[in-house]
Amino acid sequence: MKQSARAGTVRGIAVDIHWSVLLIVALFAWELAEYQLPTHPGHPDAADWVAAVVGAIVLLLSLLAHEMAHALVARRDGIQTRSITLFVFGGVTQLEGEADNPKADFRIAAVGPATSAALAGIFRGAEAIAGVATGHSLAVATLAWLWEVNLLLAGFNLIPAAPLDGGRILRAALWRHWGDRSRAAVAAARSGRYFGLALVVLGVLGLFYVGITALWAALIGFFLYSGAVAEEQVARLQGALVGLTVRQVMTPDPPAVRGSATLVAVLAMFEWRLRTGTLVVTDAAGTPTGVLTGQAVRKPSAEQRQEMTADQAAIPIALLPTARADEPARVLVARMLSHDGRPALVFDGAGRLVGVVDFHDLERAASYAIGGSIEG
Ligand SMILES: [Zn+2]
């Protein structure tokens, strides 16, 4: 996610924080201090504010625990996590691949709400203990708020609408039932689209009856709706690529340019190629060092292109996803998306670069596959 800062890594998993997190901490703290803490109703004092800010931060850590649980279970199933991002609507765990069977898909999804529910139980217990031991109303009220919100998070996430965890659980169940992951993913995403739309409509109607807080529901609904639309597109693309290998969809032996070449020279030679494809950039010895996309070549001004070299405009090899030629083509979709949509380098069994795949290649292959021109 853009405009995020790396907060650190937890058990080898990068945790990013989006600026909008400040907004949710402030909102939560305000709600907690103004409405939930019974000590000074309507007139929170300094102690109330301290409790409220601590409560909001603990809630943020609860969200992180929920996302961490997804990431750790995914890792146990052999799927690495690119990053966890906390933002205004909660958290997103970006996996580098996807489960290869419905059971693992279920496990990875279900552990999130299970973690939130477990945290709700822990805070409920702590509330009871704090009530007996101290009778301190501020601590008790903060803990009560924490378990309620965590329970709410567990419940909301179980709604069977992708991209919510419940949607992923629905996908796993349908996948097991139909034996077809793409069909299951499309159905779960469609359910997410309807649910998101319903939330938007309810939120907008709610503006007239409930007031401005209903806007929150509309915003979450819109976020879910766009997420579901994107998931449906991905699922359809993956479905269309079933049966094809990476070798069948890649651009074989992509043209290569020397890293020291100026962009003017590159454009003069490969204008045609850069319209829909990518070039490989190599060092003097011919070893690939990155790729050059049409967008990257055209972004600098005509003047800058005189000076700028292919190396300077290229995406370095370390940032690119890679694939083996004999892998199924459909795995590329998630892998490329988790690398911000960058093209993938394809290697053969001997580790030689044999091709490049970008989204143009995938869409072309998918449209042929749907037309029946390629039989996997
Ligand atoms: Zn989750």
Short mmCIF file of C-alpha atoms and ligand atoms in Angstrom, two decimals:
data_model
loop_
_atom_site.label_atom_id
_atom_site.label_comp_id
_atom_site.label_asym_id
_atom_site.label_seq_id
_atom_site.Cartn_x
_atom_site.Cartn_y
_atom_site.Cartn_z
CA MET A 1 0.00 0.00 0.00
CA LYS A 2 1.32 3.43 -0.90
CA GLN A 3 2.03 6.03 1.81
CA SER A 4 2.91 3.37 4.34
CA ALA A 5 5.98 3.32 6.55
CA ARG A 6 7.79 0.18 7.63
CA ALA A 7 7.22 -0.08 11.37
CA GLY A 8 9.43 -3.13 11.78
CA THR A 9 9.38 -6.89 11.38
CA VAL A 10 7.68 -9.39 13.65
CA ARG A 11 8.96 -12.97 13.40
CA GLY A 12 10.46 -12.19 10.01
CA ILE A 13 7.30 -10.59 8.63
CA ALA A 14 7.41 -6.94 7.58
CA VAL A 15 4.80 -4.74 9.25
CA ASP A 16 3.84 -1.51 7.49
CA ILE A 17 1.71 1.23 8.95
CA HIS A 18 -0.37 3.44 6.68
CA TRP A 19 -0.80 7.07 7.73
CA SER A 20 -4.56 6.51 8.12
CA VAL A 21 -3.84 4.41 11.24
CA LEU A 22 -3.36 7.70 13.13
CA LEU A 23 -6.92 8.54 12.18
CA ILE A 24 -8.32 5.29 13.56
CA VAL A 25 -6.32 5.50 16.79
CA ALA A 26 -7.61 9.04 17.28
CA LEU A 27 -11.19 8.01 16.45
CA PHE A 28 -11.09 4.99 18.75
CA ALA A 29 -9.53 6.95 21.60
CA TRP A 30 -12.10 9.69 21.20
CA GLU A 31 -14.99 7.25 21.12
CA LEU A 32 -13.63 5.41 24.14
CA ALA A 33 -12.99 8.56 26.20
CA GLU A 34 -16.25 10.30 25.28
CA TYR A 35 -18.75 7.46 25.36
CA GLN A 36 -17.39 4.27 26.90
CA LEU A 37 -15.52 5.34 30.01
CA PRO A 38 -18.12 5.95 32.72
CA THR A 39 -15.87 8.00 35.00
CA HIS A 40 -16.71 11.46 33.71
CA PRO A 41 -19.49 11.09 31.14
CA GLY A 42 -19.23 13.78 28.49
CA HIS A 43 -16.25 15.40 30.25
CA PRO A 44 -13.26 13.04 30.04
CA ASP A 45 -10.30 14.16 32.18
CA ALA A 46 -6.59 13.50 31.69
CA ALA A 47 -6.70 9.99 33.18
CA ASP A 48 -9.60 9.07 30.87
CA TRP A 49 -7.62 10.21 27.85
CA VAL A 50 -4.56 8.22 28.88
CA ALA A 51 -6.72 5.10 29.30
CA ALA A 52 -8.41 5.77 25.96
CA VAL A 53 -5.16 6.16 24.02
CA VAL A 54 -3.69 3.03 25.67
CA GLY A 55 -6.91 1.17 24.82
CA ALA A 56 -6.79 2.31 21.18
CA ILE A 57 -3.17 1.19 20.85
CA VAL A 58 -3.92 -2.20 22.41
CA LEU A 59 -6.75 -2.55 19.90
CA LEU A 60 -4.29 -1.81 17.10
CA LEU A 61 -2.03 -4.56 18.47
CA SER A 62 -5.06 -6.88 18.50
CA LEU A 63 -5.52 -6.15 14.79
CA LEU A 64 -1.86 -6.91 14.23
CA ALA A 65 -2.23 -10.23 16.09
CA HIS A 66 -5.19 -11.11 13.84
CA GLU A 67 -3.11 -10.45 10.69
CA MET A 68 -0.01 -12.14 12.16
CA ALA A 69 -2.10 -15.27 12.72
CA HIS A 70 -3.00 -15.36 8.99
CA ALA A 71 0.66 -14.90 8.06
CA LEU A 72 2.04 -17.55 10.43
CA VAL A 73 -0.50 -20.21 9.44
CA ALA A 74 0.16 -19.42 5.76
CA ARG A 75 3.88 -19.86 6.37
CA ARG A 76 3.25 -23.26 7.90
CA ASP A 77 1.53 -24.15 4.62
CA GLY A 78 4.59 -22.96 2.68
CA ILE A 79 3.23 -19.55 1.67
CA GLN A 80 5.41 -16.55 2.48
CA THR A 81 4.02 -13.18 3.46
CA ARG A 82 5.24 -10.12 1.65
CA SER A 83 3.97 -7.71 4.28
CA ILE A 84 1.24 -6.87 6.75
CA THR A 85 -0.22 -3.38 6.43
CA LEU A 86 -2.35 -1.75 9.12
CA PHE A 87 -4.62 0.97 7.82
CA VAL A 88 -7.88 2.76 8.55
CA PHE A 89 -10.17 -0.26 7.93
CA GLY A 90 -8.01 -2.74 9.81
CA GLY A 91 -5.25 -4.86 8.35
CA VAL A 92 -4.22 -6.54 5.12
CA THR A 93 -1.88 -9.52 4.93
CA GLN A 94 -0.28 -9.74 1.52
CA LEU A 95 0.58 -13.37 0.77
CA GLU A 96 3.06 -14.24 -1.98
CA GLY A 97 1.10 -17.26 -3.12
CA GLU A 98 -2.08 -19.10 -2.34
CA ALA A 99 -3.11 -22.34 -0.71
CA ASP A 100 -3.01 -25.34 -3.02
CA ASN A 101 -5.90 -27.15 -1.30
CA PRO A 102 -9.22 -26.14 0.32
CA LYS A 103 -8.18 -27.25 3.81
CA ALA A 104 -5.15 -24.96 3.90
CA ASP A 105 -7.24 -22.15 2.38
CA PHE A 106 -9.74 -22.63 5.24
CA ARG A 107 -7.04 -22.74 7.93
CA ILE A 108 -5.36 -19.53 6.74
CA ALA A 109 -8.69 -17.65 6.65
CA ALA A 110 -10.29 -19.00 9.82
CA VAL A 111 -7.35 -18.38 12.15
CA GLY A 112 -7.89 -14.59 11.89
CA PRO A 113 -11.40 -14.42 13.38
CA ALA A 114 -10.41 -17.22 15.79
CA THR A 115 -7.56 -15.03 17.07
CA SER A 116 -9.88 -12.02 17.50
CA ALA A 117 -12.39 -14.21 19.36
CA ALA A 118 -9.63 -15.60 21.60
CA LEU A 119 -8.44 -12.06 22.37
CA ALA A 120 -12.03 -11.10 23.22
CA GLY A 121 -12.06 -14.01 25.70
CA ILE A 122 -8.76 -12.90 27.25
CA PHE A 123 -9.88 -9.28 27.65
CA ARG A 124 -13.22 -10.48 29.09
CA GLY A 125 -11.32 -12.52 31.67
CA ALA A 126 -9.02 -9.59 32.44
CA GLU A 127 -12.05 -7.34 32.88
CA ALA A 128 -13.53 -9.73 35.44
CA ILE A 129 -10.23 -9.99 37.33
CA ALA A 130 -9.68 -6.22 37.25
CA GLY A 131 -13.21 -5.69 38.55
CA VAL A 132 -12.68 -7.96 41.56
CA ALA A 133 -9.06 -7.08 42.26
CA THR A 134 -9.04 -3.32 41.90
CA GLY A 135 -12.58 -2.17 41.36
CA HIS A 136 -10.88 0.48 39.24
CA SER A 137 -13.63 1.56 36.89
CA LEU A 138 -11.31 3.05 34.26
CA ALA A 139 -9.36 -0.20 33.69
CA VAL A 140 -12.56 -2.25 33.78
CA ALA A 141 -14.28 -0.04 31.20
CA THR A 142 -11.27 -0.05 28.88
CA LEU A 143 -11.00 -3.85 29.03
CA ALA A 144 -14.75 -4.16 28.45
CA TRP A 145 -14.46 -2.01 25.34
CA LEU A 146 -11.49 -4.08 24.12
CA TRP A 147 -13.30 -7.40 24.35
CA GLU A 148 -16.44 -6.01 22.76
CA VAL A 149 -14.57 -4.59 19.77
CA ASN A 150 -12.51 -7.77 19.30
CA LEU A 151 -15.66 -9.87 19.40
CA LEU A 152 -17.25 -7.52 16.88
CA LEU A 153 -14.17 -7.88 14.65
CA ALA A 154 -14.37 -11.67 14.82
CA GLY A 155 -18.08 -11.59 13.97
CA PHE A 156 -17.82 -9.04 11.16
CA ASN A 157 -14.92 -10.88 9.56
CA LEU A 158 -16.95 -14.09 9.50
CA ILE A 159 -19.55 -12.60 7.13
CA PRO A 160 -19.23 -14.80 4.03
CA ALA A 161 -18.22 -12.03 1.64
CA ALA A 162 -14.73 -11.74 0.10
CA PRO A 163 -12.37 -10.03 0.81
CA LEU A 164 -13.51 -10.61 4.43
CA ASP A 165 -12.18 -13.79 6.07
CA GLY A 166 -15.68 -15.26 5.93
CA GLY A 167 -15.53 -14.89 2.15
CA ARG A 168 -12.28 -16.87 2.11
CA ILE A 169 -13.93 -19.54 4.28
CA LEU A 170 -16.84 -19.64 1.82
CA ARG A 171 -14.33 -19.98 -1.03
CA ALA A 172 -12.62 -22.91 0.71
CA ALA A 173 -15.97 -24.63 1.31
CA LEU A 174 -17.14 -24.16 -2.30
CA TRP A 175 -13.72 -25.21 -3.60
CA ARG A 176 -14.00 -28.45 -1.65
CA HIS A 177 -17.58 -28.91 -2.86
CA TRP A 178 -17.01 -28.12 -6.56
CA GLY A 179 -13.35 -29.09 -6.83
CA ASP A 180 -12.76 -25.88 -8.79
CA ARG A 181 -10.89 -23.09 -7.01
CA SER A 182 -11.50 -20.37 -9.59
CA ARG A 183 -15.24 -20.98 -9.69
CA ALA A 184 -15.34 -20.91 -5.89
CA ALA A 185 -13.29 -17.70 -5.77
CA VAL A 186 -15.56 -15.99 -8.30
CA ALA A 187 -18.64 -16.95 -6.25
CA ALA A 188 -17.08 -15.72 -2.97
CA ALA A 189 -16.03 -12.46 -4.63
CA ARG A 190 -19.50 -11.96 -6.07
CA SER A 191 -20.99 -12.41 -2.60
CA GLY A 192 -18.51 -9.76 -1.41
CA ARG A 193 -19.61 -7.41 -4.17
CA TYR A 194 -23.29 -7.67 -3.15
CA PHE A 195 -22.48 -7.31 0.54
CA GLY A 196 -20.29 -4.25 -0.08
CA LEU A 197 -23.01 -2.66 -2.20
CA ALA A 198 -25.64 -3.37 0.46
CA LEU A 199 -23.43 -1.69 3.09
CA VAL A 200 -23.03 1.37 0.87
CA VAL A 201 -26.80 1.65 0.37
CA LEU A 202 -27.50 1.11 4.10
CA GLY A 203 -24.80 3.62 5.02
CA VAL A 204 -26.19 6.29 2.72
CA LEU A 205 -29.77 5.68 3.94
CA GLY A 206 -28.45 5.67 7.50
CA LEU A 207 -27.15 9.21 7.03
CA PHE A 208 -30.76 10.39 7.25
CA TYR A 209 -31.76 8.23 10.22
CA VAL A 210 -28.64 7.58 12.30
CA GLY A 211 -26.45 10.50 11.36
CA ILE A 212 -22.88 10.93 10.23
CA THR A 213 -21.58 7.67 11.80
CA ALA A 214 -23.49 5.78 9.10
CA LEU A 215 -20.97 7.18 6.64
CA TRP A 216 -18.47 4.76 8.17
CA ALA A 217 -20.57 1.81 7.02
CA ALA A 218 -20.78 3.28 3.52
CA LEU A 219 -17.00 3.75 3.37
CA ILE A 220 -16.31 0.19 4.56
CA GLY A 221 -18.91 -1.05 2.06
CA PHE A 222 -17.17 0.79 -0.75
CA PHE A 223 -13.80 -0.59 0.31
CA LEU A 224 -15.20 -4.15 0.37
CA TYR A 225 -16.96 -3.65 -2.96
CA SER A 226 -13.78 -2.54 -4.75
CA GLY A 227 -11.80 -5.33 -3.10
CA ALA A 228 -14.37 -7.89 -4.24
CA VAL A 229 -14.38 -6.56 -7.81
CA ALA A 230 -10.58 -6.88 -7.97
CA GLU A 231 -10.71 -10.41 -6.51
CA GLU A 232 -13.29 -11.46 -9.06
CA GLN A 233 -11.08 -10.23 -11.91
CA VAL A 234 -8.10 -12.10 -10.51
CA ALA A 235 -10.16 -15.28 -10.04
CA ARG A 236 -11.46 -15.09 -13.61
CA LEU A 237 -7.96 -14.58 -14.99
CA GLN A 238 -6.65 -17.49 -12.94
CA GLY A 239 -9.55 -19.65 -14.08
CA ALA A 240 -8.81 -18.87 -17.73
CA LEU A 241 -5.16 -19.86 -17.28
CA VAL A 242 -5.89 -23.29 -15.84
CA GLY A 243 -4.03 -25.99 -17.74
CA LEU A 244 -1.42 -23.61 -19.16
CA THR A 245 2.22 -23.57 -18.09
CA VAL A 246 4.37 -20.48 -17.63
CA ARG A 247 6.26 -21.48 -20.79
CA GLN A 248 3.04 -21.31 -22.80
CA VAL A 249 2.14 -17.77 -21.69
CA MET A 250 5.57 -16.12 -21.51
CA THR A 251 7.28 -14.01 -24.16
CA PRO A 252 10.22 -16.27 -24.97
CA ASP A 253 13.72 -14.88 -25.45
CA PRO A 254 12.77 -11.27 -24.72
CA PRO A 255 14.93 -8.64 -26.43
CA ALA A 256 17.78 -7.47 -24.22
CA VAL A 257 19.48 -4.10 -24.02
CA ARG A 258 22.75 -3.11 -22.40
CA GLY A 259 22.29 -1.19 -19.13
CA SER A 260 24.53 1.62 -20.37
CA ALA A 261 22.33 2.39 -23.40
CA THR A 262 20.48 5.72 -23.27
CA LEU A 263 16.68 5.66 -23.28
CA VAL A 264 16.70 7.48 -26.63
CA ALA A 265 18.68 4.63 -28.14
CA VAL A 266 16.45 2.04 -26.47
CA LEU A 267 13.29 3.68 -27.82
CA ALA A 268 14.77 3.97 -31.31
CA MET A 269 15.42 0.22 -31.38
CA PHE A 270 12.45 -1.18 -29.48
CA GLU A 271 9.58 1.28 -29.75
CA TRP A 272 7.33 -1.49 -31.12
CA ARG A 273 8.24 -3.90 -28.38
CA LEU A 274 7.73 -1.43 -25.53
CA ARG A 275 4.15 -0.75 -26.56
CA THR A 276 2.93 -3.98 -24.99
CA GLY A 277 5.97 -5.69 -23.57
CA THR A 278 9.13 -5.51 -21.55
CA LEU A 279 12.85 -5.56 -22.32
CA VAL A 280 15.53 -7.30 -20.30
CA VAL A 281 18.43 -5.11 -19.19
CA THR A 282 21.85 -6.75 -18.93
CA ASP A 283 25.31 -5.77 -17.74
CA ALA A 284 28.39 -5.83 -19.97
CA ALA A 285 28.77 -9.59 -19.46
CA GLY A 286 25.20 -10.24 -20.62
CA THR A 287 23.87 -11.10 -17.15
CA PRO A 288 20.29 -9.82 -16.58
CA THR A 289 20.12 -6.96 -14.06
CA GLY A 290 16.49 -5.87 -14.44
CA VAL A 291 13.65 -5.15 -16.84
CA LEU A 292 12.52 -2.05 -18.64
CA THR A 293 8.82 -1.35 -19.15
CA GLY A 294 7.33 0.98 -21.74
CA GLN A 295 5.97 3.14 -18.95
CA ALA A 296 9.41 3.57 -17.38
CA VAL A 297 10.95 4.58 -20.71
CA ARG A 298 8.25 7.13 -21.54
CA LYS A 299 7.97 8.75 -18.11
CA PRO A 300 11.12 10.92 -18.36
CA SER A 301 10.94 13.96 -20.65
CA ALA A 302 12.48 13.79 -24.14
CA GLU A 303 15.43 15.76 -22.81
CA GLN A 304 15.98 13.45 -19.82
CA ARG A 305 15.89 10.45 -22.15
CA GLN A 306 19.02 11.76 -23.88
CA GLU A 307 20.98 11.38 -20.63
CA MET A 308 19.20 8.64 -18.72
CA THR A 309 20.42 5.07 -19.17
CA ALA A 310 18.46 1.82 -19.27
CA ASP A 311 19.98 0.92 -15.90
CA GLN A 312 18.60 4.05 -14.29
CA ALA A 313 15.07 3.49 -15.58
CA ALA A 314 14.98 -0.29 -15.11
CA ILE A 315 13.25 -2.18 -12.30
CA PRO A 316 16.16 -3.98 -10.58
CA ILE A 317 16.11 -7.77 -10.66
CA ALA A 318 15.80 -8.01 -6.84
CA LEU A 319 12.32 -6.44 -7.00
CA LEU A 320 10.99 -8.80 -9.68
CA PRO A 321 8.98 -11.97 -9.16
CA THR A 322 10.45 -15.08 -10.74
CA ALA A 323 8.97 -18.31 -12.08
CA ARG A 324 10.06 -21.62 -13.51
CA ALA A 325 8.97 -22.36 -17.06
CA ASP A 326 7.25 -25.60 -16.03
CA GLU A 327 5.12 -24.05 -13.25
CA PRO A 328 1.37 -23.63 -13.83
CA ALA A 329 0.71 -20.19 -15.32
CA ARG A 330 -2.08 -19.38 -12.85
CA VAL A 331 0.31 -19.09 -9.90
CA LEU A 332 1.88 -16.08 -11.60
CA VAL A 333 -1.20 -13.92 -11.04
CA ALA A 334 -0.90 -13.81 -7.23
CA ARG A 335 2.88 -13.70 -7.38
CA MET A 336 2.96 -10.72 -9.74
CA LEU A 337 0.21 -8.88 -7.84
CA SER A 338 2.15 -9.28 -4.59
CA HIS A 339 5.07 -7.58 -6.38
CA ASP A 340 2.92 -4.56 -7.33
CA GLY A 341 2.12 -6.06 -10.74
CA ARG A 342 5.72 -6.10 -11.94
CA PRO A 343 6.69 -8.49 -14.76
CA ALA A 344 8.10 -11.90 -13.83
CA LEU A 345 11.37 -13.39 -15.07
CA VAL A 346 11.13 -17.00 -16.20
CA PHE A 347 14.02 -19.44 -15.74
CA ASP A 348 14.49 -22.98 -17.02
CA GLY A 349 15.67 -25.93 -14.92
CA ALA A 350 19.29 -24.91 -15.46
CA GLY A 351 18.67 -21.39 -14.12
CA ARG A 352 18.88 -19.72 -17.53
CA LEU A 353 16.57 -16.79 -18.26
CA VAL A 354 14.18 -18.02 -20.96
CA GLY A 355 11.34 -15.50 -20.93
CA VAL A 356 9.36 -12.67 -19.36
CA VAL A 357 5.70 -12.52 -18.38
CA ASP A 358 3.71 -9.35 -17.80
CA PHE A 359 -0.03 -8.83 -17.45
CA HIS A 360 -0.38 -8.25 -21.21
CA ASP A 361 0.96 -11.78 -21.73
CA LEU A 362 -1.40 -13.25 -19.14
CA GLU A 363 -4.46 -11.50 -20.56
CA ARG A 364 -3.57 -12.47 -24.10
CA ALA A 365 -3.12 -16.10 -23.08
CA ALA A 366 -6.37 -16.04 -21.08
CA SER A 367 -8.38 -14.64 -23.98
CA TYR A 368 -6.98 -17.29 -26.34
CA ALA A 369 -7.65 -19.99 -23.78
CA ILE A 370 -11.27 -18.87 -23.43
CA GLY A 371 -11.55 -18.82 -27.24
CA GLY A 372 -10.31 -22.38 -27.27
CA SER A 373 -7.26 -21.67 -29.43
CA ILE A 374 -4.87 -23.15 -26.89
CA GLU A 375 -5.60 -26.54 -25.43
CA GLY A 376 -3.61 -27.00 -22.24
ZN ZN B 1 -8.50 -11.59 8.71
#
